Amino acid sequence: MGNSHYFMINISLDIHIRANRKVVWAYMSDILLSLAHNRLHREIIPNGSSHARKGREFVISHRTFLGTHDMHAIIQECIPWECIQIHESFQNPRTKGFLHTCTFHMTPSSKGTKLIYTLEGTFGNLVQNFMYKPIARGIMLEELFRIKHAIESSEPTLDLKAQQLKPI
């Protein structure tokens, strides 16, 4: 990317999910489930299994204001119960667009699991990066809330150990 590192967008957001780390990992490691919450992802096309593992490649069809385009995705890092890192690039190196890496870190917290979502990328142009950064931040926030809702709504809501039940 040459000198494009001077133009990099770098955003990191987090959310607390009321579920243990293994439950969050089980959800996040299924790329068809976890990546479907990004409103720019029109379709995730796995190459075989949709379960995350280092080196796994797949295609993400993105919708943007310029139309639809496919990006080649590869899982660069995959540490169970801790981290998944996905790099997205264009299959044709001459294609212009937002080259980026998404990282999801999962750490235990008093509320369950803290999911930290980091986006690093560039259009290779300072003006485009400047204009896109607040849009990307909004998309990421929405994605985190959708992930949180999906995971928490799949967890049992009645915790018998935390409640005192009174017989009738």
XYZ file of N, CA and C in Angstrom:
504
model
N 0.807 -1.194 0.000
C 0.000 0.000 0.000
C 0.853 1.262 0.000
N 2.155 1.141 -0.021
C 3.021 2.314 -0.122
C 2.855 3.245 1.050
N 2.684 4.554 0.765
C 2.524 5.548 1.813
C 1.098 5.657 2.324
N 0.234 4.748 1.945
C -1.158 4.836 2.344
C -1.345 4.668 3.854
N -0.308 4.165 4.567
C -0.459 4.018 6.011
C -0.656 5.372 6.687
N -0.268 6.449 6.050
C -0.500 7.782 6.590
C -1.980 8.146 6.532
N -2.728 7.468 5.691
C -4.130 7.778 5.483
C -5.061 6.774 6.152
N -4.519 5.849 6.901
C -5.315 4.744 7.440
C -6.453 5.217 8.337
N -7.585 4.563 8.171
C -8.686 4.698 9.115
C -8.437 3.644 10.187
N -8.555 4.035 11.441
C -8.383 3.106 12.542
C -9.469 3.411 13.566
N -10.428 2.505 13.702
C -11.547 2.682 14.627
C -11.614 1.446 15.512
N -11.795 1.658 16.801
C -11.956 0.549 17.731
C -13.153 0.851 18.631
N -14.119 -0.060 18.665
C -15.324 0.074 19.480
C -15.512 -1.207 20.272
N -16.222 -1.119 21.389
C -16.491 -2.330 22.156
C -17.904 -2.316 22.702
N -18.361 -3.507 23.068
C -19.689 -3.679 23.648
C -19.620 -4.863 24.606
N -20.412 -4.784 25.677
C -20.487 -5.895 26.629
C -21.677 -6.775 26.266
N -21.425 -8.069 26.206
C -22.458 -9.039 25.857
C -22.682 -9.938 27.071
N -23.937 -10.078 27.465
C -24.283 -10.911 28.625
C -24.306 -12.382 28.211
N -23.129 -12.905 27.989
C -22.934 -14.316 27.656
C -21.457 -14.620 27.884
N -21.171 -15.876 28.213
C -19.763 -16.196 28.437
C -19.007 -16.216 27.110
N -17.715 -16.192 27.210
C -16.845 -16.066 26.037
C -16.994 -17.227 25.059
N -17.268 -18.418 25.555
C -17.428 -19.572 24.667
C -18.686 -19.429 23.812
N -19.737 -18.864 24.378
C -20.972 -18.641 23.621
C -20.724 -17.576 22.553
N -20.049 -16.487 22.938
C -19.736 -15.423 21.985
C -18.834 -15.972 20.879
N -17.838 -16.772 21.248
C -16.945 -17.367 20.253
C -17.717 -18.253 19.281
N -18.604 -19.087 19.800
C -19.376 -19.988 18.939
C -20.142 -19.193 17.878
N -20.673 -18.054 18.278
C -21.417 -17.217 17.324
C -20.472 -16.524 16.347
N -19.424 -15.895 16.876
C -18.513 -15.107 16.043
C -17.694 -15.982 15.093
N -17.451 -17.225 15.460
C -16.626 -18.085 14.610
C -17.411 -18.686 13.443
N -18.718 -18.438 13.395
C -19.510 -18.828 12.224
C -19.626 -17.583 11.342
N -18.814 -17.517 10.291
C -18.732 -16.287 9.498
C -20.051 -15.932 8.813
N -20.873 -16.933 8.500
C -22.177 -16.630 7.895
C -23.079 -15.887 8.873
N -22.998 -16.221 10.160
C -23.799 -15.541 11.172
C -23.206 -14.177 11.532
N -21.943 -14.189 11.940
C -21.345 -12.976 12.507
C -21.178 -11.850 11.493
N -20.810 -12.162 10.265
C -20.569 -11.110 9.271
C -21.845 -10.614 8.600
N -22.947 -11.319 8.797
C -24.210 -10.916 8.177
C -24.795 -9.656 8.815
N -24.273 -9.241 9.956
C -24.814 -8.068 10.653
C -24.309 -6.737 10.094
N -23.324 -6.779 9.224
C -22.822 -5.554 8.603
C -23.746 -5.198 7.440
N -24.343 -4.007 7.490
C -25.340 -3.642 6.472
C -24.762 -3.507 5.071
N -23.443 -3.422 4.944
C -22.824 -3.348 3.619
C -22.578 -4.727 3.010
N -22.694 -5.767 3.833
C -22.479 -7.130 3.342
C -23.776 -7.655 2.747
N -23.785 -7.786 1.439
C -24.962 -8.309 0.741
C -25.020 -9.822 0.837
N -23.842 -10.451 0.708
C -23.776 -11.912 0.749
C -22.383 -12.347 1.166
N -22.326 -13.378 2.007
C -21.056 -14.000 2.386
C -21.040 -15.364 1.700
N -19.997 -15.606 0.907
C -19.913 -16.835 0.116
C -18.710 -17.637 0.614
N -18.980 -18.623 1.495
C -17.855 -19.412 2.022
C -17.309 -20.363 0.969
N -16.050 -20.689 1.119
C -15.400 -21.686 0.272
C -15.327 -22.954 1.118
N -16.436 -23.682 1.156
C -16.528 -24.850 2.029
C -17.255 -24.465 3.306
N -16.713 -24.879 4.430
C -17.322 -24.636 5.734
C -17.348 -23.141 6.068
N -18.327 -22.751 6.880
C -18.404 -21.353 7.312
C -17.757 -21.152 8.678
N -17.151 -22.187 9.228
C -16.493 -22.076 10.525
C -15.111 -21.428 10.364
N -14.816 -20.459 11.216
C -13.555 -19.723 11.122
C -12.357 -20.593 11.464
N -11.328 -20.465 10.642
C -10.015 -21.031 10.944
C -8.985 -20.223 10.172
N -7.795 -20.139 10.718
C -6.738 -19.359 10.090
C -6.484 -19.867 8.670
N -6.431 -18.922 7.734
C -6.173 -19.253 6.347
C -7.424 -19.491 5.511
N -8.572 -19.631 6.154
C -9.818 -19.868 5.406
C -10.118 -18.653 4.534
N -10.473 -18.897 3.288
C -10.781 -17.832 2.336
C -12.246 -17.906 1.948
N -12.824 -16.744 1.681
C -14.210 -16.661 1.254
C -14.416 -15.330 0.546
N -15.613 -15.116 0.029
C -15.927 -13.883 -0.702
C -17.050 -13.166 0.034
N -16.916 -11.838 0.133
C -17.983 -11.009 0.688
C -18.442 -10.068 -0.414
N -19.711 -10.170 -0.747
C -20.302 -9.275 -1.734
C -20.799 -8.042 -0.989
N -20.223 -6.882 -1.318
C -20.564 -5.624 -0.649
C -21.500 -4.788 -1.508
N -22.405 -4.085 -0.840
C -23.213 -3.095 -1.544
C -22.736 -1.718 -1.061
N -22.499 -0.830 -1.999
C -22.080 0.530 -1.686
C -22.861 1.492 -2.556
N -22.608 2.771 -2.372
C -23.284 3.765 -3.206
C -22.848 3.668 -4.664
N -21.770 2.949 -4.939
C -21.301 2.771 -6.315
C -21.800 1.473 -6.939
N -22.554 0.679 -6.179
C -23.038 -0.594 -6.694
C -22.565 -1.745 -5.822
N -22.500 -2.920 -6.405
C -22.092 -4.120 -5.680
C -20.728 -4.575 -6.184
N -19.857 -4.957 -5.252
C -18.574 -5.515 -5.650
C -18.157 -6.601 -4.666
N -17.438 -7.569 -5.190
C -16.980 -8.694 -4.382
C -15.574 -8.433 -3.874
N -15.372 -8.809 -2.617
C -14.045 -8.708 -2.017
C -13.602 -10.088 -1.567
N -12.320 -10.348 -1.751
C -11.702 -11.582 -1.298
C -11.364 -11.403 0.184
N -11.811 -12.333 1.010
C -11.544 -12.255 2.447
C -10.735 -13.475 2.875
N -9.831 -13.238 3.805
C -9.037 -14.334 4.371
C -8.931 -14.125 5.871
N -9.089 -15.207 6.605
C -8.948 -15.130 8.059
C -7.459 -15.191 8.365
N -6.930 -14.062 8.841
C -5.492 -13.962 9.115
C -5.122 -14.486 10.491
N -6.058 -14.363 11.433
C -5.789 -14.809 12.796
C -7.072 -15.433 13.326
N -6.926 -16.534 14.038
C -8.092 -17.217 14.593
C -7.635 -17.956 15.851
N -7.866 -17.331 16.993
C -7.485 -17.925 18.278
C -8.780 -18.197 19.043
N -9.142 -19.477 19.229
C -10.417 -19.789 19.875
C -10.628 -19.055 21.194
N -11.842 -18.539 21.347
C -12.335 -17.796 22.507
C -11.642 -16.453 22.704
N -10.772 -16.039 21.754
C -10.046 -14.784 21.930
C -10.168 -13.825 20.758
N -9.902 -14.274 19.537
C -9.730 -13.309 18.448
C -9.965 -13.923 17.074
N -10.604 -13.139 16.213
C -10.716 -13.466 14.787
C -10.339 -12.204 14.030
N -9.434 -12.339 13.059
C -9.020 -11.199 12.240
C -9.214 -11.558 10.769
N -9.921 -10.677 10.057
C -10.255 -10.920 8.656
C -9.737 -9.771 7.809
N -8.997 -10.109 6.770
C -8.496 -9.092 5.834
C -9.298 -9.194 4.547
N -9.755 -8.031 4.058
C -10.526 -7.991 2.821
C -9.789 -7.162 1.774
N -9.678 -7.733 0.573
C -9.026 -7.048 -0.540
C -9.770 -7.400 -1.817
N -9.418 -6.741 -2.893
C -10.069 -7.011 -4.174
C -9.341 -8.122 -4.903
N -10.088 -8.942 -5.611
C -9.477 -10.031 -6.359
C -8.582 -9.490 -7.462
N -8.980 -8.364 -8.049
C -8.165 -7.687 -9.059
C -7.405 -6.560 -8.357
N -6.086 -6.627 -8.267
C -5.309 -5.617 -7.528
C -5.453 -4.197 -8.087
N -5.913 -4.043 -9.333
C -6.083 -2.700 -9.913
C -7.405 -2.054 -9.516
N -8.295 -2.833 -8.870
C -9.581 -2.292 -8.430
C -9.358 -1.335 -7.264
N -9.990 -0.192 -7.319
C -9.886 0.809 -6.254
C -11.037 0.617 -5.279
N -10.774 0.804 -4.019
C -11.813 0.676 -3.004
C -11.191 0.654 -1.620
N -11.968 0.249 -0.645
C -11.554 0.260 0.756
C -10.937 -1.085 1.138
N -9.616 -1.131 1.175
C -8.888 -2.318 1.631
C -8.846 -2.257 3.149
N -9.237 -3.333 3.827
C -9.337 -3.230 5.276
C -9.196 -4.570 5.992
N -8.971 -4.453 7.287
C -8.869 -5.591 8.184
C -9.806 -5.344 9.358
N -10.621 -6.343 9.681
C -11.528 -6.299 10.827
C -11.025 -7.296 11.862
N -10.965 -6.864 13.097
C -10.534 -7.745 14.174
C -11.598 -7.734 15.267
N -11.957 -8.923 15.732
C -12.900 -9.081 16.839
C -12.156 -9.762 17.979
N -11.984 -9.042 19.093
C -11.354 -9.606 20.297
C -12.440 -9.871 21.326
N -12.352 -10.997 22.009
C -13.296 -11.352 23.047
C -12.541 -11.509 24.359
N -12.935 -10.725 25.368
C -12.297 -10.831 26.679
C -13.373 -10.982 27.746
N -13.094 -11.777 28.784
C -14.078 -11.924 29.856
C -14.274 -10.592 30.584
N -15.488 -10.334 31.021
C -15.764 -9.135 31.810
C -16.765 -9.496 32.896
N -16.963 -8.584 33.822
C -17.912 -8.842 34.916
C -19.334 -8.991 34.386
N -19.609 -8.462 33.208
C -20.950 -8.540 32.616
C -21.093 -9.723 31.662
N -20.032 -10.469 31.449
C -20.050 -11.591 30.516
C -18.818 -11.571 29.637
N -18.962 -10.957 28.453
C -17.851 -10.877 27.509
C -17.802 -9.475 26.908
N -16.611 -8.945 26.826
C -16.398 -7.668 26.142
C -15.934 -8.005 24.728
N -16.718 -7.553 23.738
C -16.366 -7.757 22.331
C -15.790 -6.452 21.808
N -14.536 -6.502 21.380
C -13.836 -5.323 20.868
C -13.692 -5.495 19.363
N -14.200 -4.527 18.628
C -14.234 -4.565 17.164
C -13.318 -3.459 16.653
N -12.280 -3.833 15.912
C -11.327 -2.870 15.363
C -11.346 -2.950 13.846
N -11.385 -1.789 13.217
C -11.339 -1.685 11.758
C -10.130 -0.841 11.391
N -9.283 -1.373 10.514
C -8.143 -0.633 9.976
C -8.200 -0.758 8.469
N -8.114 0.363 7.775
C -8.172 0.292 6.323
C -7.963 1.630 5.666
N -7.964 1.609 4.347
C -7.750 2.834 3.595
C -8.312 2.713 2.183
N -8.724 3.854 1.685
C -9.030 3.982 0.266
C -7.758 4.375 -0.484
N -6.694 4.730 0.275
C -5.466 5.229 -0.334
C -5.565 6.713 -0.652
N -6.579 7.367 -0.091
C -6.837 8.771 -0.381
C -7.322 9.432 0.904
N -6.631 10.473 1.343
C -6.939 11.148 2.601
C -8.362 11.690 2.628
N -8.834 12.281 1.541
C -10.176 12.867 1.504
C -11.242 11.779 1.636
N -11.110 10.700 0.877
C -12.083 9.599 0.971
C -12.083 8.992 2.366
N -10.911 8.795 2.951
C -10.833 8.253 4.308
C -11.520 9.169 5.307
N -11.265 10.467 5.191
C -11.844 11.449 6.097
C -13.375 11.417 6.006
N -13.908 11.323 4.794
C -15.349 11.313 4.601
C -15.976 9.989 5.048
N -15.273 8.883 4.906
C -15.828 7.576 5.209
C -15.760 7.212 6.698
N -14.824 7.790 7.443
C -14.617 7.377 8.835
C -15.890 7.470 9.687
N -16.658 8.561 9.675
C -17.873 8.583 10.499
C -18.938 7.586 10.014
N -18.979 7.338 8.721
C -19.911 6.340 8.175
C -19.519 4.954 8.678
N -18.235 4.629 8.607
C -17.742 3.326 9.071
C -18.025 3.143 10.556
N -17.827 4.192 11.337
C -18.090 4.127 12.782
C -19.571 3.795 13.042
N -20.467 4.439 12.323
C -21.895 4.169 12.476
C -22.260 2.742 12.087
N -21.678 2.265 11.004
C -21.929 0.894 10.552
C -21.434 -0.098 11.602
N -20.260 0.172 12.171
C -19.689 -0.709 13.187
C -20.552 -0.738 14.451
N -21.033 0.434 14.889
C -21.894 0.490 16.080
C -23.161 -0.337 15.869
N -23.788 -0.141 14.718
C -24.991 -0.891 14.399
C -24.699 -2.395 14.378
N -23.585 -2.770 13.798
C -23.190 -4.174 13.715
C -22.988 -4.773 15.112
N -22.301 -4.023 15.992
C -22.088 -4.508 17.358
C -23.404 -4.706 18.098
N -24.328 -3.762 17.967
C -25.622 -3.901 18.641
C -26.410 -5.087 18.096
N -26.332 -5.329 16.796
C -27.026 -6.479 16.205
C -26.415 -7.797 16.692
N -25.082 -7.845 16.769
C -24.410 -9.049 17.277
C -24.808 -9.296 18.727
N -24.756 -8.248 19.548
C -25.136 -8.345 20.965
C -26.558 -8.887 21.096
N -27.482 -8.309 20.351
C -28.879 -8.739 20.425
C -29.029 -10.201 19.999
N -28.369 -10.589 18.920
C -28.475 -11.968 18.425
C -27.950 -12.963 19.463
N -26.814 -12.657 20.075
C -26.224 -13.584 21.050
C -27.058 -13.620 22.325
N -27.408 -12.446 22.851
C -28.149 -12.403 24.110
C -29.555 -12.997 23.975
N -30.179 -12.828 22.835
C -31.530 -13.381 22.672
C -31.503 -14.896 22.512
N -30.341 -15.461 22.242
C -30.238 -16.920 22.133
C -29.876 -17.567 23.474
N -29.514 -16.752 24.458
C -29.162 -17.256 25.782
C -30.414 -17.412 26.640
N -30.466 -18.418 27.516
C -31.605 -18.548 28.438
C -31.700 -17.306 29.326
N -32.904 -16.828 29.552
C -33.070 -15.587 30.315
C -33.277 -15.820 31.801
N -33.643 -17.021 32.199
C -33.918 -17.283 33.607
C -32.690 -17.885 34.266
N -32.093 -17.129 35.181
C -30.926 -17.599 35.931
C -31.409 -17.984 37.324
N -31.629 -19.271 37.549
C -32.190 -19.728 38.814
C -31.246 -19.517 39.988
N -29.965 -19.514 39.762
C -29.000 -19.307 40.838
C -29.031 -17.863 41.342
N -29.344 -16.922 40.474
C -29.320 -15.511 40.848
C -30.642 -15.050 41.459
N -31.688 -15.883 41.411
C -32.987 -15.480 41.927
C -33.371 -16.325 43.124
N -34.109 -15.723 44.022
C -34.658 -16.471 45.134
C -36.112 -16.740 44.787
N -36.425 -17.992 44.633
C -37.785 -18.361 44.305
C -38.543 -18.686 45.592
N -39.750 -18.144 45.707
C -40.572 -18.373 46.900
C -41.692 -19.331 46.532
N -41.764 -20.446 47.240
C -42.845 -21.385 46.941
C -44.206 -20.787 47.321
N -45.223 -21.217 46.628
C -46.578 -20.689 46.864
C -47.215 -21.427 48.030
